[in-house]
């Protein structure tokens, strides 16, 4: 039987990692062999917990591998794996086509794993801080078998937040500032951080 690809998406602070942890924990309880991967770029991770902002999504007993490429994931897979989880999958690629830095087609690779009967669960930011499609996510969402779309709460008005607001030096980041979305709000000097915002309150100076 073929496995399916489930994509959990939404802005920062929408609980994607926590939802991934919940779904994978259920798979582990069902005695399925689970492996979890994280792009090495995301410094929020430690050895045994997912990158949630309150640190509550502990997955003790389920191995978590830090990877730089999709090929790393393939080389870490054990022969009898049933379930593969990837958190922050958007950091494995820097282009809409979904190729990793070694030129491997990540989405085709996920589909091949599913064809082998492996169920895939991934999280990813659907938009960058400009409110535009991000990395491989547009294609991945088009190819997903199931999509879980989460929202956060707008920091300004309390409505449902679909977007990630980037703040630099206390002001909304301009359209042309570089796309880097790592480690929400963990800049020790608070020069740069992120918030969840609704479509109305989301601000991107210079966006046409
Ligand atoms: Zn709002």
Short mmCIF file of C-alpha atoms and ligand atoms in Angstrom, two decimals:
data_model
loop_
_atom_site.label_atom_id
_atom_site.label_comp_id
_atom_site.label_asym_id
_atom_site.label_seq_id
_atom_site.Cartn_x
_atom_site.Cartn_y
_atom_site.Cartn_z
CA UNK A 1 0.00 0.00 0.00
CA UNK A 2 1.27 3.47 -0.85
CA UNK A 3 1.95 5.96 1.90
CA UNK A 4 0.67 9.53 1.85
CA UNK A 5 2.29 12.94 2.13
CA UNK A 6 0.78 15.19 4.81
CA UNK A 7 1.87 18.84 4.89
CA UNK A 8 1.32 20.98 8.00
CA UNK A 9 1.60 24.65 7.08
CA UNK A 10 0.83 28.15 8.33
CA UNK A 11 2.71 31.17 9.69
CA UNK A 12 5.21 31.16 12.52
CA UNK A 13 3.64 30.64 15.98
CA UNK A 14 0.78 28.58 14.52
CA UNK A 15 1.90 25.39 16.27
CA UNK A 16 3.17 23.45 13.25
CA UNK A 17 5.96 21.68 15.12
CA UNK A 18 3.63 20.85 17.97
CA UNK A 19 1.10 19.36 15.56
CA UNK A 20 3.86 17.36 13.88
CA UNK A 21 4.93 16.04 17.28
CA UNK A 22 1.35 15.07 18.12
CA UNK A 23 0.86 13.20 14.85
CA UNK A 24 4.21 11.42 15.08
CA UNK A 25 3.62 10.45 18.70
CA UNK A 26 0.39 8.75 17.62
CA UNK A 27 2.30 6.82 14.97
CA UNK A 28 4.85 5.72 17.55
CA UNK A 29 2.08 4.59 19.90
CA UNK A 30 0.73 2.53 16.99
CA UNK A 31 4.11 0.75 16.99
CA UNK A 32 5.20 2.21 13.68
CA UNK A 33 8.86 2.95 13.21
CA UNK A 34 9.24 6.74 13.10
CA UNK A 35 12.24 8.84 12.12
CA UNK A 36 12.34 12.63 12.39
CA UNK A 37 14.58 15.04 10.53
CA UNK A 38 15.36 18.70 10.92
CA UNK A 39 17.39 21.00 8.67
CA UNK A 40 20.64 21.83 10.44
CA UNK A 41 20.03 25.55 9.87
CA UNK A 42 17.33 25.72 12.55
CA UNK A 43 19.23 26.43 15.74
CA UNK A 44 16.15 26.20 17.95
CA UNK A 45 16.47 22.45 18.07
CA UNK A 46 18.15 20.41 20.69
CA UNK A 47 18.75 16.68 20.68
CA UNK A 48 15.39 15.40 21.81
CA UNK A 49 12.75 18.02 21.23
CA UNK A 50 11.10 19.61 18.23
CA UNK A 51 11.58 23.32 17.63
CA UNK A 52 8.49 24.51 19.38
CA UNK A 53 8.54 27.85 21.11
CA UNK A 54 7.65 26.51 24.53
CA UNK A 55 9.78 23.38 24.33
CA UNK A 56 6.86 21.11 25.21
CA UNK A 57 6.94 18.83 22.17
CA UNK A 58 9.38 16.33 23.52
CA UNK A 59 9.72 13.17 21.50
CA UNK A 60 11.86 11.00 23.71
CA UNK A 61 12.62 7.65 22.22
CA UNK A 62 12.12 8.80 18.63
CA UNK A 63 15.44 9.55 16.98
CA UNK A 64 15.84 13.04 15.52
CA UNK A 65 18.44 13.60 12.81
CA UNK A 66 19.91 16.95 11.91
CA UNK A 67 20.44 17.10 8.12
CA UNK A 68 21.86 19.44 5.52
CA UNK A 69 20.25 17.92 2.43
CA UNK A 70 17.60 15.47 1.28
CA UNK A 71 20.35 12.99 0.49
CA UNK A 72 21.30 13.11 4.19
CA UNK A 73 17.75 12.02 5.01
CA UNK A 74 17.93 9.09 2.59
CA UNK A 75 21.26 7.96 4.03
CA UNK A 76 19.86 8.05 7.59
CA UNK A 77 16.72 6.02 6.87
CA UNK A 78 16.56 2.60 8.45
CA UNK A 79 15.26 -0.27 6.35
CA UNK A 80 12.08 -0.87 8.32
CA UNK A 81 10.98 2.77 8.72
CA UNK A 82 7.22 3.31 8.42
CA UNK A 83 6.92 7.03 9.07
CA UNK A 84 9.18 9.97 8.18
CA UNK A 85 8.72 13.40 9.74
CA UNK A 86 10.52 16.56 8.57
CA UNK A 87 10.18 19.83 10.48
CA UNK A 88 10.77 23.17 8.71
CA UNK A 89 11.13 21.48 5.33
CA UNK A 90 11.35 24.88 3.58
CA UNK A 91 14.94 25.17 4.81
CA UNK A 92 16.03 22.15 2.74
CA UNK A 93 15.53 24.13 -0.48
CA UNK A 94 15.98 27.70 -1.63
CA UNK A 95 13.92 27.55 -4.81
CA UNK A 96 10.37 26.99 -6.04
CA UNK A 97 11.42 23.82 -7.87
CA UNK A 98 12.21 22.14 -4.58
CA UNK A 99 15.75 21.02 -5.33
CA UNK A 100 18.10 20.81 -2.38
CA UNK A 101 21.64 22.21 -2.48
CA UNK A 102 22.89 18.98 -4.07
CA UNK A 103 20.35 19.24 -6.86
CA UNK A 104 18.09 16.48 -5.53
CA UNK A 105 14.35 16.91 -6.19
CA UNK A 106 12.95 16.82 -2.65
CA UNK A 107 9.30 16.46 -3.62
CA UNK A 108 9.97 13.61 -6.04
CA UNK A 109 12.08 12.04 -3.30
CA UNK A 110 9.19 12.29 -0.83
CA UNK A 111 6.86 10.79 -3.42
CA UNK A 112 9.24 7.88 -3.97
CA UNK A 113 9.30 7.21 -0.21
CA UNK A 114 5.50 7.28 -0.13
CA UNK A 115 5.43 4.79 -3.00
CA UNK A 116 7.41 2.44 -0.78
CA UNK A 117 4.57 2.62 1.76
CA UNK A 118 6.16 5.20 4.04
CA UNK A 119 3.88 7.89 5.44
CA UNK A 120 5.41 11.36 5.27
CA UNK A 121 4.61 14.24 7.64
CA UNK A 122 6.29 17.59 7.04
CA UNK A 123 5.89 21.13 8.36
CA UNK A 124 6.72 24.25 6.38
CA UNK A 125 6.12 27.99 6.21
CA UNK A 126 3.86 28.63 3.23
CA UNK A 127 4.84 32.31 3.01
CA UNK A 128 7.93 34.35 3.72
CA UNK A 129 7.79 37.55 5.77
CA UNK A 130 6.69 39.43 2.62
CA UNK A 131 3.55 37.32 2.43
CA UNK A 132 4.82 35.61 -0.72
CA UNK A 133 5.11 31.89 -1.52
CA UNK A 134 8.23 30.46 0.07
CA UNK A 135 10.81 27.97 -1.14
CA UNK A 136 9.45 24.61 -2.25
CA UNK A 137 6.14 25.07 -0.44
CA UNK A 138 3.91 26.08 -3.40
CA UNK A 139 4.81 22.91 -5.27
CA UNK A 140 4.76 20.77 -2.16
CA UNK A 141 1.27 21.99 -1.25
CA UNK A 142 0.12 21.25 -4.80
CA UNK A 143 1.45 17.70 -4.55
CA UNK A 144 0.40 16.95 -0.96
CA UNK A 145 -2.15 14.23 -0.29
CA UNK A 146 -3.32 15.98 2.87
CA UNK A 147 -2.87 19.56 4.05
CA UNK A 148 -3.31 20.83 7.59
CA UNK A 149 -3.46 24.63 7.54
CA UNK A 150 -2.91 26.25 10.92
CA UNK A 151 -3.31 29.86 11.98
CA UNK A 152 -1.82 31.89 14.79
CA UNK A 153 -3.30 34.90 16.61
CA UNK A 154 -2.53 38.39 15.31
CA UNK A 155 -0.22 40.26 17.71
CA UNK A 156 -2.00 43.53 16.90
CA UNK A 157 -5.74 42.85 16.78
CA UNK A 158 -6.27 39.26 17.92
CA UNK A 159 -7.80 38.02 14.66
CA UNK A 160 -6.73 34.80 12.99
CA UNK A 161 -3.18 35.32 11.72
CA UNK A 162 -2.15 33.82 8.38
CA UNK A 163 1.09 35.74 8.00
CA UNK A 164 4.52 36.18 9.56
CA UNK A 165 5.55 39.75 10.36
CA UNK A 166 9.24 40.51 10.42
CA UNK A 167 10.41 43.37 12.64
CA UNK A 168 13.86 44.95 12.35
CA UNK A 169 14.91 47.68 14.80
CA UNK A 170 11.33 48.04 15.96
CA UNK A 171 9.87 48.60 12.49
CA UNK A 172 8.25 46.32 9.90
CA UNK A 173 10.97 44.89 7.66
CA UNK A 174 11.07 46.32 4.13
CA UNK A 175 10.25 44.27 1.07
CA UNK A 176 13.89 44.16 -0.04
CA UNK A 177 15.39 42.97 3.24
CA UNK A 178 16.80 39.45 2.87
CA UNK A 179 14.69 36.39 3.52
CA UNK A 180 15.95 34.76 6.65
CA UNK A 181 13.45 33.11 8.93
CA UNK A 182 15.25 31.19 11.62
CA UNK A 183 14.75 30.90 15.35
CA UNK A 184 11.67 33.00 15.97
CA UNK A 185 12.39 35.97 18.17
CA UNK A 186 15.56 34.50 19.63
CA UNK A 187 17.82 37.40 18.69
CA UNK A 188 19.29 38.26 22.10
CA UNK A 189 19.46 41.98 21.33
CA UNK A 190 15.91 41.95 19.94
CA UNK A 191 17.09 43.81 16.85
CA UNK A 192 15.12 41.42 14.70
CA UNK A 193 12.14 39.28 15.55
CA UNK A 194 8.92 37.89 14.17
CA UNK A 195 5.26 38.13 15.02
CA UNK A 196 2.08 36.55 13.75
CA UNK A 197 -0.21 39.03 11.99
CA UNK A 198 -3.58 38.88 10.23
CA UNK A 199 -3.77 39.91 6.57
CA UNK A 200 -4.99 43.39 7.56
CA UNK A 201 -2.24 44.14 10.09
CA UNK A 202 0.61 42.56 8.11
CA UNK A 203 2.98 45.34 6.95
CA UNK A 204 5.65 45.15 4.25
CA UNK A 205 6.95 48.63 3.35
CA UNK A 206 7.91 48.79 -0.32
CA UNK A 207 5.67 45.90 -1.39
CA UNK A 208 3.84 46.69 -4.62
ZN1 LIG B 1 -4.62 41.91 12.93
#
